[in-house]
mmCIF file of C-alpha atoms in Angstrom:
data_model
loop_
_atom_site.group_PDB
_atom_site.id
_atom_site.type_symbol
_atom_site.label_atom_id
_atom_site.label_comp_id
_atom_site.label_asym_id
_atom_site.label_seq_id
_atom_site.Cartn_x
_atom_site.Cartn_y
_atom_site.Cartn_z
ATOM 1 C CA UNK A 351 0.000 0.000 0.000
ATOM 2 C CA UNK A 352 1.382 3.555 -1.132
ATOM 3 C CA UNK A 353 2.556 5.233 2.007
ATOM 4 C CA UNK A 354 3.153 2.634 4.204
ATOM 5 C CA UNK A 355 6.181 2.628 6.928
ATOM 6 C CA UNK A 356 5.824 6.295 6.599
ATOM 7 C CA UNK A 357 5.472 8.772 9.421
ATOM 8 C CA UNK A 358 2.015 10.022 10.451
ATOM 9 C CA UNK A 359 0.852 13.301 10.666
ATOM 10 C CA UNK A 360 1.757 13.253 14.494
ATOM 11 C CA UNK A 361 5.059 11.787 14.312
ATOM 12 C CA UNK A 362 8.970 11.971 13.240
ATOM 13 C CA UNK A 363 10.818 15.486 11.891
ATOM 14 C CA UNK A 364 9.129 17.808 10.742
ATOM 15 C CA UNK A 365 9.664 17.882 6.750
ATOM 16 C CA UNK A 366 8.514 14.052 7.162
ATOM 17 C CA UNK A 367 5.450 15.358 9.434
ATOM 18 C CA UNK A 368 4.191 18.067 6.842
ATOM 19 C CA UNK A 369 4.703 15.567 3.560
ATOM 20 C CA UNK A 370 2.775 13.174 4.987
ATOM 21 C CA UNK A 371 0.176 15.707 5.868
ATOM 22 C CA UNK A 372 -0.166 17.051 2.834
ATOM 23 C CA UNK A 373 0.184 13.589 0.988
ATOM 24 C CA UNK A 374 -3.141 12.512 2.477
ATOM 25 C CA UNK A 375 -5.186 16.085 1.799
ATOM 26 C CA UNK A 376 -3.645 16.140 -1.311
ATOM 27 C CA UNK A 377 -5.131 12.490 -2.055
ATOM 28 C CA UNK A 378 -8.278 13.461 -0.415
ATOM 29 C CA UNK A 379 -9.673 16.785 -1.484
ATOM 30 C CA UNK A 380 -7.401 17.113 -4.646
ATOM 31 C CA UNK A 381 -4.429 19.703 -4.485
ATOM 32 C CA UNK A 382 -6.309 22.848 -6.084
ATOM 33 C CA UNK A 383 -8.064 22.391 -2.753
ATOM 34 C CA UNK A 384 -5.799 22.292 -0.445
ATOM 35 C CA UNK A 385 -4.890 25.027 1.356
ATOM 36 C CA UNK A 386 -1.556 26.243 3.079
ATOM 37 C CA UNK A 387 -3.382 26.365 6.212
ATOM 38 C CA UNK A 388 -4.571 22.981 6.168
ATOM 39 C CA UNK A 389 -1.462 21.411 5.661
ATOM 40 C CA UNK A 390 0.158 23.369 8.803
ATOM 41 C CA UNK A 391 -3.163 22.572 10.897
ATOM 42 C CA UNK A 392 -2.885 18.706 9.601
ATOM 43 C CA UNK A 393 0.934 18.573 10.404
ATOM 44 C CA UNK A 394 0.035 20.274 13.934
ATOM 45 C CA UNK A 395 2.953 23.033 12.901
ATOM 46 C CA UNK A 396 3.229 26.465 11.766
ATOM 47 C CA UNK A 397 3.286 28.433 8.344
ATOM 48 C CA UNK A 398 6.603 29.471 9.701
ATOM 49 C CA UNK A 399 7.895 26.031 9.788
ATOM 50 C CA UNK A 400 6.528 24.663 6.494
ATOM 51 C CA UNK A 401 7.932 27.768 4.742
ATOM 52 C CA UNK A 402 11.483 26.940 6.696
ATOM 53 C CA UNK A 403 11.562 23.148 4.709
ATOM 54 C CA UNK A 404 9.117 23.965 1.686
ATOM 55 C CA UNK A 405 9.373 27.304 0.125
ATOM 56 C CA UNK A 406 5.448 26.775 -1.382
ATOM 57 C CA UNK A 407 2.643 23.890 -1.906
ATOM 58 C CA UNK A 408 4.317 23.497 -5.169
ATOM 59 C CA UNK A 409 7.425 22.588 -3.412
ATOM 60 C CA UNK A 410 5.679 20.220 -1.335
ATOM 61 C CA UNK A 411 3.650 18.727 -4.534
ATOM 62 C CA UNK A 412 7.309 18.296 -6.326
ATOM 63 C CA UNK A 413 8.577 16.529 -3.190
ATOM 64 C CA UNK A 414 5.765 14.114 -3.216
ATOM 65 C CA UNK A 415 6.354 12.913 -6.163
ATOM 66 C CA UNK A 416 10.275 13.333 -6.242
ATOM 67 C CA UNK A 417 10.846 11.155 -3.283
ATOM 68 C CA UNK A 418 9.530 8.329 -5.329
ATOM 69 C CA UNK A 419 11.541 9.256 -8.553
ATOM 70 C CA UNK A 420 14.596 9.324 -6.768
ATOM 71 C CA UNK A 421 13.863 5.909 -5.256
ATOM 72 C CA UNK A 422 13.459 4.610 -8.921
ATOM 73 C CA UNK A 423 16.593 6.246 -9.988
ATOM 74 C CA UNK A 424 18.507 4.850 -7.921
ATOM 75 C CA UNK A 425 17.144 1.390 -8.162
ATOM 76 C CA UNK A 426 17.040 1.746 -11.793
ATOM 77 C CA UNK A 427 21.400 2.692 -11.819
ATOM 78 C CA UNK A 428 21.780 -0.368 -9.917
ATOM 79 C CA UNK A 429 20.588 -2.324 -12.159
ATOM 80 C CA UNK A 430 21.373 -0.615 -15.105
ATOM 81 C CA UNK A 431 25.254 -1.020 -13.238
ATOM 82 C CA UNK A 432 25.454 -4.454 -12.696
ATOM 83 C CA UNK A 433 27.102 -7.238 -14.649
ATOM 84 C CA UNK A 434 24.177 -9.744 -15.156
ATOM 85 C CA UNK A 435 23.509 -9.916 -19.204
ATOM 86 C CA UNK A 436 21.318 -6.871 -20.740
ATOM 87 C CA UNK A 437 18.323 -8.847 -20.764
ATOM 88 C CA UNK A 438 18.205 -9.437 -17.154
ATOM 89 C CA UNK A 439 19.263 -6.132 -16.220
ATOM 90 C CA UNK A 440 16.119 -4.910 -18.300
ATOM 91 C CA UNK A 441 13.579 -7.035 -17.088
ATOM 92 C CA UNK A 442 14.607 -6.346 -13.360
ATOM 93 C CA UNK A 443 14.177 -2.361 -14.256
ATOM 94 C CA UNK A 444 10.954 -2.757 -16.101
ATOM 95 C CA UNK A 445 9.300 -4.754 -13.001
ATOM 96 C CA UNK A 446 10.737 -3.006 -10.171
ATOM 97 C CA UNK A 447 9.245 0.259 -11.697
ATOM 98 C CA UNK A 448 6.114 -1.645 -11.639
ATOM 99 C CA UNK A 449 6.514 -2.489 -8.095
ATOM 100 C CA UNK A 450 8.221 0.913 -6.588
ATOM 101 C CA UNK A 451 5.487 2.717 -8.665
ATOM 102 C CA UNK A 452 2.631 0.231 -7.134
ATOM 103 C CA UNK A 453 3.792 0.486 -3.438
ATOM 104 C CA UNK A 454 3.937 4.494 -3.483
ATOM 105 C CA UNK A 455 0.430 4.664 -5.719
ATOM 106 C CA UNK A 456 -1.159 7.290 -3.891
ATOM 107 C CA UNK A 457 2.081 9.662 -4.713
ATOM 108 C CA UNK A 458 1.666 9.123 -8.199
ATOM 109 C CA UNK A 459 -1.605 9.690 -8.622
ATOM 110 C CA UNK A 460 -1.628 12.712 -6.760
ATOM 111 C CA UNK A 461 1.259 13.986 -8.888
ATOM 112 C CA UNK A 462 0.054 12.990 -12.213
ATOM 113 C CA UNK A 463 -3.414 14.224 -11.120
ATOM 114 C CA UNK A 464 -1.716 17.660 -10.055
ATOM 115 C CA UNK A 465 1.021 18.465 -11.994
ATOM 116 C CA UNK A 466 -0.451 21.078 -14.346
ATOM 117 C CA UNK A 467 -0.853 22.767 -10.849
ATOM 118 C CA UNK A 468 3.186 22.984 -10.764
ATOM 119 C CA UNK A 469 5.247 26.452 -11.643
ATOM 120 C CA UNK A 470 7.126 26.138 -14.931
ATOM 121 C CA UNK A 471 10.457 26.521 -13.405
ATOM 122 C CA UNK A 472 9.139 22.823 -11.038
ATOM 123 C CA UNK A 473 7.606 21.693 -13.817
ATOM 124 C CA UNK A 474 10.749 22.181 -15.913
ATOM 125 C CA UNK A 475 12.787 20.403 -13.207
ATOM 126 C CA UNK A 476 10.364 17.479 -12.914
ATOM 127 C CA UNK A 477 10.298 16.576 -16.898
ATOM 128 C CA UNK A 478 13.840 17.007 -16.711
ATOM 129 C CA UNK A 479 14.028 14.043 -13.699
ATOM 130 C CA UNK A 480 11.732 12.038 -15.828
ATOM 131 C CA UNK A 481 14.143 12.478 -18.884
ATOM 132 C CA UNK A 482 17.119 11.440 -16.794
ATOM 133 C CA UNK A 483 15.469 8.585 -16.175
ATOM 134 C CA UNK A 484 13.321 7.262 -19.167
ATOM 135 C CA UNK A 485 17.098 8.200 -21.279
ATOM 136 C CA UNK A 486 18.843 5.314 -18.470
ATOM 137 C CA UNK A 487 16.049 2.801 -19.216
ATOM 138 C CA UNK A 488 16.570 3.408 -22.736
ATOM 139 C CA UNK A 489 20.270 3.232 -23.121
ATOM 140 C CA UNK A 490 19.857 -0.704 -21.636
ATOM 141 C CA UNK A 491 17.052 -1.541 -24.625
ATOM 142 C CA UNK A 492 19.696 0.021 -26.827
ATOM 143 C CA UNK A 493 23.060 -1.466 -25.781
ATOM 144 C CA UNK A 494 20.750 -5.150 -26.256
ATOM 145 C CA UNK A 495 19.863 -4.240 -29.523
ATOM 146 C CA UNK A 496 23.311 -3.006 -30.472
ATOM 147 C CA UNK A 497 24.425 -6.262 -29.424
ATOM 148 C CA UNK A 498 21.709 -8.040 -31.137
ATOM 149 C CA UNK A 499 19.978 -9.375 -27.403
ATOM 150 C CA UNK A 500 17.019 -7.308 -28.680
ATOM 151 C CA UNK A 501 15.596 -6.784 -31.938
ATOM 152 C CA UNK A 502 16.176 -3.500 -33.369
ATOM 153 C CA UNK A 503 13.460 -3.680 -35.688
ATOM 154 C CA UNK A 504 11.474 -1.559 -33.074
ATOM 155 C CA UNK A 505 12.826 1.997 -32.142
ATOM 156 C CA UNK A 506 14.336 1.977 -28.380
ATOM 157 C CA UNK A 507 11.968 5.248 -27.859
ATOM 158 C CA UNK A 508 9.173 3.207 -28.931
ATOM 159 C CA UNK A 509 9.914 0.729 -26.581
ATOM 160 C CA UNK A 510 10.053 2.594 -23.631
ATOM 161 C CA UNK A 511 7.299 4.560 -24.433
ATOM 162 C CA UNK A 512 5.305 1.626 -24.829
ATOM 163 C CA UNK A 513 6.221 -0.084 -21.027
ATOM 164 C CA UNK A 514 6.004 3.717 -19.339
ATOM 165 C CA UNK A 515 2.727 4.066 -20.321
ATOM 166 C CA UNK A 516 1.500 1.131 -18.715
ATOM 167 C CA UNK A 517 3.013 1.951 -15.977
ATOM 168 C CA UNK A 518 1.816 5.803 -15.946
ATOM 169 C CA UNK A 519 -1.667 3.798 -16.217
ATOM 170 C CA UNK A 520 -1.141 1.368 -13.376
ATOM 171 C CA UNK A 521 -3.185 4.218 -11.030
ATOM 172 C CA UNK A 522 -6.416 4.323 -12.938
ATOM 173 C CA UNK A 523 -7.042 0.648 -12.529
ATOM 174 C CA UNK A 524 -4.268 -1.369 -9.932
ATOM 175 C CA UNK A 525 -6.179 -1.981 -6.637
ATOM 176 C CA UNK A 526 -3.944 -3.924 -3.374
ATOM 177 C CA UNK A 527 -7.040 -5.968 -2.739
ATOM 178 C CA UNK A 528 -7.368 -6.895 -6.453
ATOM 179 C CA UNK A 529 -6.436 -10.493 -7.941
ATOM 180 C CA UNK A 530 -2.882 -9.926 -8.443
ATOM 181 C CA UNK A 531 0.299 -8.662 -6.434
ATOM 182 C CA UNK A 532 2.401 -5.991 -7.085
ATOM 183 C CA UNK A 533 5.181 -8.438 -7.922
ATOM 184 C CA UNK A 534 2.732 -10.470 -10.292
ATOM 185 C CA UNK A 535 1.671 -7.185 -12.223
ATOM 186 C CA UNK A 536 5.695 -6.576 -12.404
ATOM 187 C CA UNK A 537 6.646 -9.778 -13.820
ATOM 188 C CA UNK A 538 3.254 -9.994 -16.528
ATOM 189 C CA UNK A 539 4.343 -6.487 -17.408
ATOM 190 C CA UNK A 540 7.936 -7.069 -17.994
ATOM 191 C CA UNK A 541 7.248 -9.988 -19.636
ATOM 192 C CA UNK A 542 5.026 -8.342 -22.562
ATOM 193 C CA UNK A 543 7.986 -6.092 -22.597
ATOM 194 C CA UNK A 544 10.800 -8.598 -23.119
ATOM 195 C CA UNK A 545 8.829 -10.334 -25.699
ATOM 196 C CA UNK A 546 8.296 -7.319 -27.532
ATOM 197 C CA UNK A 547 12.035 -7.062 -27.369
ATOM 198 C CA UNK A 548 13.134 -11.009 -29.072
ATOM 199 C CA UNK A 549 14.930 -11.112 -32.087
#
């Protein structure tokens, strides 16, 4: 379940206290409706203190979402690090974003949902993180097809685009108490991808 193992409203330091605050209004009333004062009230802190971690709700919105990126980067350069064969380093990448993005679901639906909401200069920032990512992911379907592991007869941009999207979509429909686990959603996922992928 998104969220869990984190620190309640109540609980932990303070930049903790106030994300998970506004996490769950965010979730519940939609971020347009969310005020400043909310948040602080929620968090059981002051507009002094959220201003001294966040500079704005957009910075708290970006946060939200970039914990969860950064999470996936770094999981994602581990893999994309290691020695085991191209194939398996790809199919570990495409279902652990699967997984990471399953576990923090409520993040990246608020995000997704929100992000129009976002300054250009934060919104700049974000696509950039997203590049950075979607351009590490792609450099492993490339270096298999270079190598001939993968077909090339599909572009590597196509590729990606087509997992990411299913994973972007994983929100409108994934439900914990539904017929199949995180994990089995990862693996059936990165398996449509690999086979997409065969020579």
């Amino acid at each position: 379940m998104s969220g869990a193992g984190r620190a309640g409203p109540g609980d932990g330091p303070l930049p903790q206290r106030l994300l998970a605050a506004a996490t769950r209004l965010f979730a519940d009333r939609g971020y347009d409706r969310t005020s400043v004062q909310e948040i602080v009230e929620a968090a059981g802190v002051t507009k002094g203190a959220l201003y001294h971690y966040f500079g704005s709700k957009d910075d708290l919105l970006h946060e939200v979402y970039g914990r969860v990126l950064r999470l996936q980067q770094e999981r994602l350069d581990a893999f994309a690090s290691s020695r085991a064969p191209v194939e398996e380093r790809l199919r570990e990448a495409a279902a652990d974003v699967v997984v990471t993005t399953i576990e923090n679901l409520d993040d990246t639906k608020i995000f997704f949902r929100s992000m129009h909401h976002l300054g250009p200069e934060r919104l700049a920032q974000v696509r950039a993180e997203r590049r950075r990512y979607h351009e590490r992911f792609r450099a492993l379907v490339e270096e298999g097809q270079r190598t001939g592991v993968f077909t090339a007869a599909v572009p590597a941009d196509l590729v990606v685009d087509y997992h990411f999207g299913s994973v972007h979509h994983l929100g409108a429909w994934y439900r914990a108490e539904g017929r199949l686990s995180a994990r089995e959603v990862a693996d059936h996922l990165a398996g449509l991808l690999m086979r997409a992928l065969r020579p």
